Amino acid sequence: MIMDEMDLVGQLKEVPPLRPEAYERARTMLGTAMAQTGTMRVAAPARKEKPGWVRNFRLGLMGKVGIGAVGAAAVAAVVVSVGTSGVSPAPSSGTTAEAPPVGSKLVSLAADVKATDGTLPGDASLVIRNRTAPDGKPYITYNLYTDKGAEYVSETKAELSAAVAHDDNLADPVDAKEIAAARDAAKGDLNKARQDMVNAVPNGWGLGLGPAEAQAAWDKSEAERVRILKMKGVADAQPRPRPTGKGMDGYINNSLWVNSLNALTRGAANAQVRAGVLRLISTIPDVTVEETTSDGQAALALTAGPAIFGGTGGQVLTINAKTGLPISSVAKPGPGEKPMPADTYKSARVTVADIKAGKF
């Protein structure tokens, strides 16, 4: 089935609530991929019925070529759950892992954020995410991420309380891996944390493997990609040669950016997670940092350039210049793409008991 980006997002609106990263991955991956290929092959959303308080779903993405704002791993593996999606480029990948410059704004901010860390109030983080649906109406989701790893998503406060009461946990194992990598980046070996972040999602990069094993991982993912494409009617689909140098760097840095932002979304109210994400992003050469303001507050605009997205488009994450808390995220359109409205975020520490009782 061939559909454009707005068709897909329109379908997604019919099966709310989406996990925040799922929506972001779907819309940005499609936008970038279509700019390169003109079309994107997408499997129709598989819907799993849930009680009234929440409906969960999985969506497979199959791209012919290219990578999107969250699509590097999906393109490599061919079929990846959107709700699941890092990176120390190992020597076997043809890239090197370089520490960020000492004077980096993000490194300095990460140090300040980490210094404020202490005993956190509550036992969960509540992230209210506001985006604009294809029909122009606001689409708000309430996303609760507990310190024990559970995740609850709803469109209303009442539904969130019900989801917690019924333990309708939507967490995926990848979530914990991304959070762990961010924490490690804040306090441990940054190069290892980069590799763990990119490998949080199955991919064909072969990071940390020897040359033969890395090639085998790529060949396996390409074979699956070709199989799926042929099943979808692309008769001339062929495996691609494993990229090296800048080509592999693009895939790796795309994964690192996307997975780090997913960790930031889930762990925004946790200083360790924020500090780790800032350090991880500081290692991506094609991310620029500019001072700006947002609603009167000092902010930093982190712009991931076209090199991270297959040569076109990009993404801008705006964060508070003092706390590192995410303020908004917006995809930058490539040639011929439609501009997209920004997503905005509000984060707070809460207790699961209060959410369950509707006291928020």
PDB file of C-alpha atoms in Angstrom, residues 70-345:
ATOM      1  CA  VAL A  70      13.835   8.341  13.394  1.00  0.00           C
ATOM      2  CA  GLY A  71      14.148   5.852  10.632  1.00  0.00           C
ATOM      3  CA  ALA A  72      17.745   4.662  10.416  1.00  0.00           C
ATOM      4  CA  ALA A  73      17.157   1.526  12.439  1.00  0.00           C
ATOM      5  CA  ALA A  74      13.798   0.926  10.807  1.00  0.00           C
ATOM      6  CA  VAL A  75      15.250   1.112   7.314  1.00  0.00           C
ATOM      7  CA  ALA A  76      18.146  -1.156   8.204  1.00  0.00           C
ATOM      8  CA  ALA A  77      16.015  -3.783   9.901  1.00  0.00           C
ATOM      9  CA  VAL A  78      13.122  -3.228   7.491  1.00  0.00           C
ATOM     10  CA  VAL A  79      10.407  -4.053   9.995  1.00  0.00           C
ATOM     11  CA  VAL A  80      10.668  -2.320  13.353  1.00  0.00           C
ATOM     12  CA  SER A  81       7.905  -1.547  15.797  1.00  0.00           C
ATOM     13  CA  VAL A  82       7.555   2.218  15.803  1.00  0.00           C
ATOM     14  CA  GLY A  83       7.324   2.140  19.542  1.00  0.00           C
ATOM     15  CA  THR A  84      10.824   0.607  19.617  1.00  0.00           C
ATOM     16  CA  SER A  85      13.617   1.938  17.919  1.00  0.00           C
ATOM     17  CA  GLY A  86      22.569   5.155  19.545  1.00  0.00           C
ATOM     18  CA  VAL A  87      26.342   4.750  19.215  1.00  0.00           C
ATOM     19  CA  SER A  88      29.904   4.465  19.617  1.00  0.00           C
ATOM     20  CA  PRO A  89      31.045   3.938  16.099  1.00  0.00           C
ATOM     21  CA  ALA A  90      33.349   0.991  16.544  1.00  0.00           C
ATOM     22  CA  PRO A  91      36.509   0.640  14.440  1.00  0.00           C
ATOM     23  CA  SER A  92      34.851  -2.194  12.504  1.00  0.00           C
ATOM     24  CA  SER A  93      32.159   0.209  11.272  1.00  0.00           C
ATOM     25  CA  GLY A  94      34.653   2.467   9.545  1.00  0.00           C
ATOM     26  CA  THR A  95      34.019   5.348  11.941  1.00  0.00           C
ATOM     27  CA  THR A  96      35.585   6.627  15.121  1.00  0.00           C
ATOM     28  CA  ALA A  97      34.162   7.743  18.429  1.00  0.00           C
ATOM     29  CA  GLU A  98      35.339  11.215  19.374  1.00  0.00           C
ATOM     30  CA  ALA A  99      34.792  12.923  22.700  1.00  0.00           C
ATOM     31  CA  PRO A 100      32.964  16.268  22.536  1.00  0.00           C
ATOM     32  CA  PRO A 101      34.993  19.484  22.797  1.00  0.00           C
ATOM     33  CA  VAL A 102      35.493  20.671  26.361  1.00  0.00           C
ATOM     34  CA  GLY A 103      33.913  24.042  25.623  1.00  0.00           C
ATOM     35  CA  SER A 104      30.720  22.593  24.143  1.00  0.00           C
ATOM     36  CA  LYS A 105      27.563  24.380  25.338  1.00  0.00           C
ATOM     37  CA  LEU A 106      25.848  21.029  25.749  1.00  0.00           C
ATOM     38  CA  VAL A 107      28.692  19.570  27.814  1.00  0.00           C
ATOM     39  CA  SER A 108      28.678  22.631  30.073  1.00  0.00           C
ATOM     40  CA  LEU A 109      24.903  22.486  30.457  1.00  0.00           C
ATOM     41  CA  ALA A 110      25.074  18.747  31.163  1.00  0.00           C
ATOM     42  CA  ALA A 111      27.516  19.404  33.995  1.00  0.00           C
ATOM     43  CA  ASP A 112      25.221  22.073  35.464  1.00  0.00           C
ATOM     44  CA  VAL A 113      22.177  19.802  35.186  1.00  0.00           C
ATOM     45  CA  LYS A 114      23.995  16.875  36.773  1.00  0.00           C
ATOM     46  CA  ALA A 115      25.164  19.101  39.647  1.00  0.00           C
ATOM     47  CA  THR A 116      21.530  19.834  40.536  1.00  0.00           C
ATOM     48  CA  ASP A 117      20.682  16.151  40.820  1.00  0.00           C
ATOM     49  CA  GLY A 118      19.716  14.843  44.217  1.00  0.00           C
ATOM     50  CA  THR A 119      16.909  12.876  45.735  1.00  0.00           C
ATOM     51  CA  LEU A 120      14.059  13.268  43.280  1.00  0.00           C
ATOM     52  CA  PRO A 121      10.545  13.987  44.530  1.00  0.00           C
ATOM     53  CA  GLY A 122       7.883  11.500  43.563  1.00  0.00           C
ATOM     54  CA  ASP A 123       8.383   8.199  41.795  1.00  0.00           C
ATOM     55  CA  ALA A 124       7.452   9.025  38.193  1.00  0.00           C
ATOM     56  CA  SER A 125       7.708  11.644  35.446  1.00  0.00           C
ATOM     57  CA  LEU A 126       4.617  13.123  33.809  1.00  0.00           C
ATOM     58  CA  VAL A 127       5.109  14.540  30.311  1.00  0.00           C
ATOM     59  CA  ILE A 128       2.217  16.402  28.697  1.00  0.00           C
ATOM     60  CA  ARG A 129       2.810  16.531  24.965  1.00  0.00           C
ATOM     61  CA  ASN A 130       0.853  18.863  22.689  1.00  0.00           C
ATOM     62  CA  ARG A 131       0.925  18.397  18.935  1.00  0.00           C
ATOM     63  CA  THR A 132      -1.277  19.391  16.001  1.00  0.00           C
ATOM     64  CA  ALA A 133      -3.220  16.674  14.209  1.00  0.00           C
ATOM     65  CA  PRO A 134      -3.617  16.647  10.396  1.00  0.00           C
ATOM     66  CA  ASP A 135      -7.058  18.257  10.754  1.00  0.00           C
ATOM     67  CA  GLY A 136      -5.467  21.233  12.493  1.00  0.00           C
ATOM     68  CA  LYS A 137      -6.862  20.422  15.918  1.00  0.00           C
ATOM     69  CA  PRO A 138      -4.649  20.108  19.001  1.00  0.00           C
ATOM     70  CA  TYR A 139      -3.796  16.573  20.037  1.00  0.00           C
ATOM     71  CA  ILE A 140      -2.689  16.266  23.660  1.00  0.00           C
ATOM     72  CA  THR A 141      -1.348  13.136  25.312  1.00  0.00           C
ATOM     73  CA  TYR A 142      -0.582  12.525  28.974  1.00  0.00           C
ATOM     74  CA  ASN A 143       2.480  10.291  29.290  1.00  0.00           C
ATOM     75  CA  LEU A 144       3.489   8.795  32.625  1.00  0.00           C
ATOM     76  CA  TYR A 145       6.920   7.173  32.970  1.00  0.00           C
ATOM     77  CA  THR A 146       7.507   5.520  36.332  1.00  0.00           C
ATOM     78  CA  ASP A 147      10.915   5.071  37.927  1.00  0.00           C
ATOM     79  CA  LYS A 148      10.320   1.311  37.814  1.00  0.00           C
ATOM     80  CA  GLY A 149      10.018   1.394  34.012  1.00  0.00           C
ATOM     81  CA  ALA A 150       6.258   1.309  33.444  1.00  0.00           C
ATOM     82  CA  GLU A 151       4.688   3.605  30.847  1.00  0.00           C
ATOM     83  CA  TYR A 152       1.089   4.807  30.614  1.00  0.00           C
ATOM     84  CA  VAL A 153      -0.356   6.979  27.842  1.00  0.00           C
ATOM     85  CA  SER A 154      -3.759   8.598  27.452  1.00  0.00           C
ATOM     86  CA  GLU A 155      -5.561  11.554  25.906  1.00  0.00           C
ATOM     87  CA  THR A 156      -7.205  12.761  29.114  1.00  0.00           C
ATOM     88  CA  LYS A 157      -6.351  12.916  32.806  1.00  0.00           C
ATOM     89  CA  ALA A 158      -9.227  10.598  33.659  1.00  0.00           C
ATOM     90  CA  GLU A 159      -8.042   7.996  31.153  1.00  0.00           C
ATOM     91  CA  LEU A 160      -4.502   8.190  32.539  1.00  0.00           C
ATOM     92  CA  SER A 161      -5.796   7.477  36.048  1.00  0.00           C
ATOM     93  CA  ALA A 162      -7.758   4.516  34.678  1.00  0.00           C
ATOM     94  CA  ALA A 163      -4.744   3.200  32.775  1.00  0.00           C
ATOM     95  CA  VAL A 164      -2.666   3.236  35.972  1.00  0.00           C
ATOM     96  CA  ALA A 165      -5.461   1.644  37.972  1.00  0.00           C
ATOM     97  CA  HIS A 166      -5.714  -1.196  35.437  1.00  0.00           C
ATOM     98  CA  ASP A 167      -1.919  -1.419  35.067  1.00  0.00           C
ATOM     99  CA  ASP A 168      -2.150  -0.949  31.301  1.00  0.00           C
ATOM    100  CA  ASN A 169       1.622  -0.733  30.964  1.00  0.00           C
ATOM    101  CA  LEU A 170       2.818   0.118  27.431  1.00  0.00           C
ATOM    102  CA  ALA A 171       6.544  -0.005  28.196  1.00  0.00           C
ATOM    103  CA  ASP A 172       8.827  -1.754  25.735  1.00  0.00           C
ATOM    104  CA  PRO A 173      12.215  -3.313  26.636  1.00  0.00           C
ATOM    105  CA  VAL A 174      13.864  -0.762  24.355  1.00  0.00           C
ATOM    106  CA  ASP A 175      12.642   2.015  26.652  1.00  0.00           C
ATOM    107  CA  ALA A 176      14.727   0.727  29.552  1.00  0.00           C
ATOM    108  CA  LYS A 177      17.790   0.291  27.338  1.00  0.00           C
ATOM    109  CA  GLU A 178      17.620   3.887  26.107  1.00  0.00           C
ATOM    110  CA  ILE A 179      17.151   5.281  29.616  1.00  0.00           C
ATOM    111  CA  ALA A 180      20.057   3.161  30.884  1.00  0.00           C
ATOM    112  CA  ALA A 181      22.315   4.404  28.083  1.00  0.00           C
ATOM    113  CA  ALA A 182      21.457   8.016  28.927  1.00  0.00           C
ATOM    114  CA  ARG A 183      22.224   7.461  32.610  1.00  0.00           C
ATOM    115  CA  ASP A 184      25.539   5.817  31.734  1.00  0.00           C
ATOM    116  CA  ALA A 185      26.442   8.747  29.486  1.00  0.00           C
ATOM    117  CA  ALA A 186      25.976  11.087  32.433  1.00  0.00           C
ATOM    118  CA  LYS A 187      28.232   9.207  34.794  1.00  0.00           C
ATOM    119  CA  GLY A 188      30.287   6.654  32.891  1.00  0.00           C
ATOM    120  CA  ASP A 189      32.108   5.844  29.659  1.00  0.00           C
ATOM    121  CA  LEU A 190      30.590   8.137  27.024  1.00  0.00           C
ATOM    122  CA  ASN A 191      31.843   6.056  24.112  1.00  0.00           C
ATOM    123  CA  LYS A 192      30.273   2.902  25.521  1.00  0.00           C
ATOM    124  CA  ALA A 193      27.055   4.777  26.253  1.00  0.00           C
ATOM    125  CA  ARG A 194      26.909   5.907  22.617  1.00  0.00           C
ATOM    126  CA  GLN A 195      27.221   2.332  21.442  1.00  0.00           C
ATOM    127  CA  ASP A 196      24.601   1.117  23.907  1.00  0.00           C
ATOM    128  CA  MET A 197      22.183   3.828  22.778  1.00  0.00           C
ATOM    129  CA  VAL A 198      22.395   2.939  19.104  1.00  0.00           C
ATOM    130  CA  ASN A 199      22.225  -0.776  19.842  1.00  0.00           C
ATOM    131  CA  ALA A 200      19.111  -0.357  21.976  1.00  0.00           C
ATOM    132  CA  VAL A 201      17.254  -1.202  18.775  1.00  0.00           C
ATOM    133  CA  PRO A 202      18.134  -4.160  16.522  1.00  0.00           C
ATOM    134  CA  ASN A 203      19.981  -2.901  13.454  1.00  0.00           C
ATOM    135  CA  GLY A 204      22.434  -3.905  10.786  1.00  0.00           C
ATOM    136  CA  TRP A 205      25.267  -1.564  11.783  1.00  0.00           C
ATOM    137  CA  GLY A 206      27.332  -4.247  13.508  1.00  0.00           C
ATOM    138  CA  LEU A 207      28.695  -1.858  16.115  1.00  0.00           C
ATOM    139  CA  GLY A 208      31.160  -3.541  18.446  1.00  0.00           C
ATOM    140  CA  LEU A 209      31.569  -6.492  16.074  1.00  0.00           C
ATOM    141  CA  GLY A 210      34.530  -7.544  13.978  1.00  0.00           C
ATOM    142  CA  PRO A 211      34.485  -6.924  10.209  1.00  0.00           C
ATOM    143  CA  ALA A 212      33.061 -10.335   9.314  1.00  0.00           C
ATOM    144  CA  GLU A 213      30.361 -10.228  11.991  1.00  0.00           C
ATOM    145  CA  ALA A 214      29.429  -6.642  11.075  1.00  0.00           C
ATOM    146  CA  GLN A 215      29.036  -7.595   7.427  1.00  0.00           C
ATOM    147  CA  ALA A 216      26.927 -10.599   8.414  1.00  0.00           C
ATOM    148  CA  ALA A 217      24.634  -8.364  10.475  1.00  0.00           C
ATOM    149  CA  TRP A 218      24.181  -6.016   7.504  1.00  0.00           C
ATOM    150  CA  ASP A 219      23.551  -8.888   5.086  1.00  0.00           C
ATOM    151  CA  LYS A 220      20.912 -10.344   7.387  1.00  0.00           C
ATOM    152  CA  SER A 221      19.033  -7.052   7.679  1.00  0.00           C
ATOM    153  CA  GLU A 222      19.224  -6.452   3.921  1.00  0.00           C
ATOM    154  CA  ALA A 223      17.899  -9.921   3.163  1.00  0.00           C
ATOM    155  CA  GLU A 224      14.884  -9.215   5.363  1.00  0.00           C
ATOM    156  CA  ARG A 225      14.393  -5.796   3.759  1.00  0.00           C
ATOM    157  CA  VAL A 226      14.380  -7.320   0.282  1.00  0.00           C
ATOM    158  CA  ARG A 227      12.012 -10.090   1.365  1.00  0.00           C
ATOM    159  CA  ILE A 228       9.488  -7.623   2.732  1.00  0.00           C
ATOM    160  CA  LEU A 229       9.718  -5.297  -0.257  1.00  0.00           C
ATOM    161  CA  LYS A 230       9.143  -8.132  -2.702  1.00  0.00           C
ATOM    162  CA  MET A 231       6.209  -9.293  -0.618  1.00  0.00           C
ATOM    163  CA  LYS A 232       4.841  -5.750  -0.984  1.00  0.00           C
ATOM    164  CA  GLY A 233       5.221  -5.803  -4.762  1.00  0.00           C
ATOM    165  CA  VAL A 234       8.676  -4.274  -5.316  1.00  0.00           C
ATOM    166  CA  ALA A 235       9.848  -6.998  -7.653  1.00  0.00           C
ATOM    167  CA  ASP A 236      13.232  -5.426  -8.439  1.00  0.00           C
ATOM    168  CA  ALA A 237      14.300  -4.962  -4.798  1.00  0.00           C
ATOM    169  CA  GLN A 238      17.961  -5.830  -4.307  1.00  0.00           C
ATOM    170  CA  PRO A 239      20.267  -5.882  -1.260  1.00  0.00           C
ATOM    171  CA  ARG A 240      22.411  -2.771  -0.902  1.00  0.00           C
ATOM    172  CA  PRO A 241      26.142  -2.807  -0.211  1.00  0.00           C
ATOM    173  CA  ARG A 242      27.097  -2.020   3.364  1.00  0.00           C
ATOM    174  CA  PRO A 243      27.877   1.719   3.636  1.00  0.00           C
ATOM    175  CA  THR A 244      31.184   2.979   4.958  1.00  0.00           C
ATOM    176  CA  GLY A 245      32.608   6.326   6.034  1.00  0.00           C
ATOM    177  CA  LYS A 246      30.137   9.213   5.838  1.00  0.00           C
ATOM    178  CA  GLY A 247      27.377   6.906   4.697  1.00  0.00           C
ATOM    179  CA  MET A 248      27.576   4.761   7.821  1.00  0.00           C
ATOM    180  CA  ASP A 249      28.078   7.852   9.982  1.00  0.00           C
ATOM    181  CA  GLY A 250      24.720   9.151   8.760  1.00  0.00           C
ATOM    182  CA  TYR A 251      22.902   6.006   9.838  1.00  0.00           C
ATOM    183  CA  ILE A 252      24.677   5.901  13.180  1.00  0.00           C
ATOM    184  CA  ASN A 253      24.168   9.562  14.017  1.00  0.00           C
ATOM    185  CA  ASN A 254      20.513   9.334  13.005  1.00  0.00           C
ATOM    186  CA  SER A 255      20.018   6.485  15.469  1.00  0.00           C
ATOM    187  CA  LEU A 256      21.896   8.329  18.197  1.00  0.00           C
ATOM    188  CA  TRP A 257      19.826  11.494  17.751  1.00  0.00           C
ATOM    189  CA  VAL A 258      16.488   9.710  17.628  1.00  0.00           C
ATOM    190  CA  ASN A 259      17.067   7.289  20.489  1.00  0.00           C
ATOM    191  CA  SER A 260      18.523  10.044  22.664  1.00  0.00           C
ATOM    192  CA  LEU A 261      15.446  12.219  22.097  1.00  0.00           C
ATOM    193  CA  ASN A 262      13.218   9.293  22.973  1.00  0.00           C
ATOM    194  CA  ALA A 263      15.112   8.872  26.248  1.00  0.00           C
ATOM    195  CA  LEU A 264      14.799  12.599  26.905  1.00  0.00           C
ATOM    196  CA  THR A 265      11.032  12.463  26.343  1.00  0.00           C
ATOM    197  CA  ARG A 266      10.581   9.643  28.828  1.00  0.00           C
ATOM    198  CA  GLY A 267      13.107  10.844  31.397  1.00  0.00           C
ATOM    199  CA  ALA A 268      12.744  14.612  31.044  1.00  0.00           C
ATOM    200  CA  ALA A 269      12.125  15.181  34.743  1.00  0.00           C
ATOM    201  CA  ASN A 270      15.238  13.185  35.715  1.00  0.00           C
ATOM    202  CA  ALA A 271      18.451  15.234  35.858  1.00  0.00           C
ATOM    203  CA  GLN A 272      20.695  12.222  35.215  1.00  0.00           C
ATOM    204  CA  VAL A 273      18.822  11.322  32.051  1.00  0.00           C
ATOM    205  CA  ARG A 274      18.839  14.915  30.790  1.00  0.00           C
ATOM    206  CA  ALA A 275      22.558  15.295  31.449  1.00  0.00           C
ATOM    207  CA  GLY A 276      23.336  12.038  29.677  1.00  0.00           C
ATOM    208  CA  VAL A 277      21.257  12.934  26.628  1.00  0.00           C
ATOM    209  CA  LEU A 278      22.979  16.319  26.362  1.00  0.00           C
ATOM    210  CA  ARG A 279      26.386  14.647  26.455  1.00  0.00           C
ATOM    211  CA  LEU A 280      25.344  12.092  23.844  1.00  0.00           C
ATOM    212  CA  ILE A 281      23.992  14.737  21.464  1.00  0.00           C
ATOM    213  CA  SER A 282      27.172  16.775  21.915  1.00  0.00           C
ATOM    214  CA  THR A 283      29.074  13.992  20.131  1.00  0.00           C
ATOM    215  CA  ILE A 284      27.089  14.363  16.889  1.00  0.00           C
ATOM    216  CA  PRO A 285      29.093  16.645  14.551  1.00  0.00           C
ATOM    217  CA  ASP A 286      26.087  17.674  12.463  1.00  0.00           C
ATOM    218  CA  VAL A 287      24.090  19.092  15.385  1.00  0.00           C
ATOM    219  CA  THR A 288      24.403  22.850  15.848  1.00  0.00           C
ATOM    220  CA  VAL A 289      23.527  24.714  19.047  1.00  0.00           C
ATOM    221  CA  GLU A 290      22.212  28.284  19.033  1.00  0.00           C
ATOM    222  CA  GLU A 291      21.044  30.536  21.836  1.00  0.00           C
ATOM    223  CA  THR A 292      17.417  31.626  21.519  1.00  0.00           C
ATOM    224  CA  THR A 293      14.343  32.386  23.627  1.00  0.00           C
ATOM    225  CA  SER A 294      11.006  30.620  24.059  1.00  0.00           C
ATOM    226  CA  ASP A 295       8.082  32.292  25.817  1.00  0.00           C
ATOM    227  CA  GLY A 296      10.498  34.730  27.400  1.00  0.00           C
ATOM    228  CA  GLN A 297      12.864  32.088  28.775  1.00  0.00           C
ATOM    229  CA  ALA A 298      16.456  31.555  27.672  1.00  0.00           C
ATOM    230  CA  ALA A 299      16.656  28.504  25.450  1.00  0.00           C
ATOM    231  CA  LEU A 300      18.966  26.541  23.187  1.00  0.00           C
ATOM    232  CA  ALA A 301      17.960  25.398  19.705  1.00  0.00           C
ATOM    233  CA  LEU A 302      19.577  22.070  18.824  1.00  0.00           C
ATOM    234  CA  THR A 303      19.412  21.579  15.062  1.00  0.00           C
ATOM    235  CA  ALA A 304      20.123  18.188  13.548  1.00  0.00           C
ATOM    236  CA  GLY A 305      21.114  18.917   9.967  1.00  0.00           C
ATOM    237  CA  PRO A 306      20.454  17.145   6.664  1.00  0.00           C
ATOM    238  CA  ALA A 307      23.535  14.924   7.002  1.00  0.00           C
ATOM    239  CA  ILE A 308      21.722  13.078   9.782  1.00  0.00           C
ATOM    240  CA  PHE A 309      18.607  12.597   7.649  1.00  0.00           C
ATOM    241  CA  GLY A 310      19.862  11.242   4.378  1.00  0.00           C
ATOM    242  CA  GLY A 311      20.795  14.659   2.927  1.00  0.00           C
ATOM    243  CA  THR A 312      17.497  16.509   3.280  1.00  0.00           C
ATOM    244  CA  GLY A 313      15.334  17.997   6.005  1.00  0.00           C
ATOM    245  CA  GLY A 314      16.266  17.995   9.664  1.00  0.00           C
ATOM    246  CA  GLN A 315      14.877  18.482  13.133  1.00  0.00           C
ATOM    247  CA  VAL A 316      15.075  21.211  15.777  1.00  0.00           C
ATOM    248  CA  LEU A 317      14.842  20.452  19.482  1.00  0.00           C
ATOM    249  CA  THR A 318      14.455  23.485  21.732  1.00  0.00           C
ATOM    250  CA  ILE A 319      15.454  23.076  25.384  1.00  0.00           C
ATOM    251  CA  ASN A 320      15.597  25.338  28.425  1.00  0.00           C
ATOM    252  CA  ALA A 321      19.086  26.882  28.550  1.00  0.00           C
ATOM    253  CA  LYS A 322      19.361  26.415  32.326  1.00  0.00           C
ATOM    254  CA  THR A 323      17.605  23.122  33.028  1.00  0.00           C
ATOM    255  CA  GLY A 324      17.898  21.220  29.754  1.00  0.00           C
ATOM    256  CA  LEU A 325      14.181  20.417  29.884  1.00  0.00           C
ATOM    257  CA  PRO A 326      12.639  19.940  26.414  1.00  0.00           C
ATOM    258  CA  ILE A 327      10.363  22.764  25.276  1.00  0.00           C
ATOM    259  CA  SER A 328       9.490  21.833  21.709  1.00  0.00           C
ATOM    260  CA  SER A 329      10.468  19.711  18.733  1.00  0.00           C
ATOM    261  CA  VAL A 330       9.808  20.335  15.060  1.00  0.00           C
ATOM    262  CA  ALA A 331      10.842  18.651  11.828  1.00  0.00           C
ATOM    263  CA  LYS A 332      12.544  20.870   9.245  1.00  0.00           C
ATOM    264  CA  PRO A 333      11.035  20.208   5.803  1.00  0.00           C
ATOM    265  CA  GLY A 334      13.204  19.271   2.866  1.00  0.00           C
ATOM    266  CA  PRO A 335      12.558  20.377  -0.724  1.00  0.00           C
ATOM    267  CA  GLY A 336       8.903  19.860  -1.621  1.00  0.00           C
ATOM    268  CA  GLU A 337       7.890  18.839   1.904  1.00  0.00           C
ATOM    269  CA  LYS A 338       5.129  20.487   3.887  1.00  0.00           C
ATOM    270  CA  PRO A 339       6.124  22.365   7.062  1.00  0.00           C
ATOM    271  CA  MET A 340       5.019  20.642  10.245  1.00  0.00           C
ATOM    272  CA  PRO A 341       3.849  22.306  13.459  1.00  0.00           C
ATOM    273  CA  ALA A 342       6.024  21.910  16.530  1.00  0.00           C
ATOM    274  CA  ASP A 343       5.313  19.517  19.361  1.00  0.00           C
ATOM    275  CA  THR A 344       5.539  21.111  22.814  1.00  0.00           C
ATOM    276  CA  TYR A 345       6.282  19.515  26.178  1.00  0.00           C
TER     277      TYR A 345
END
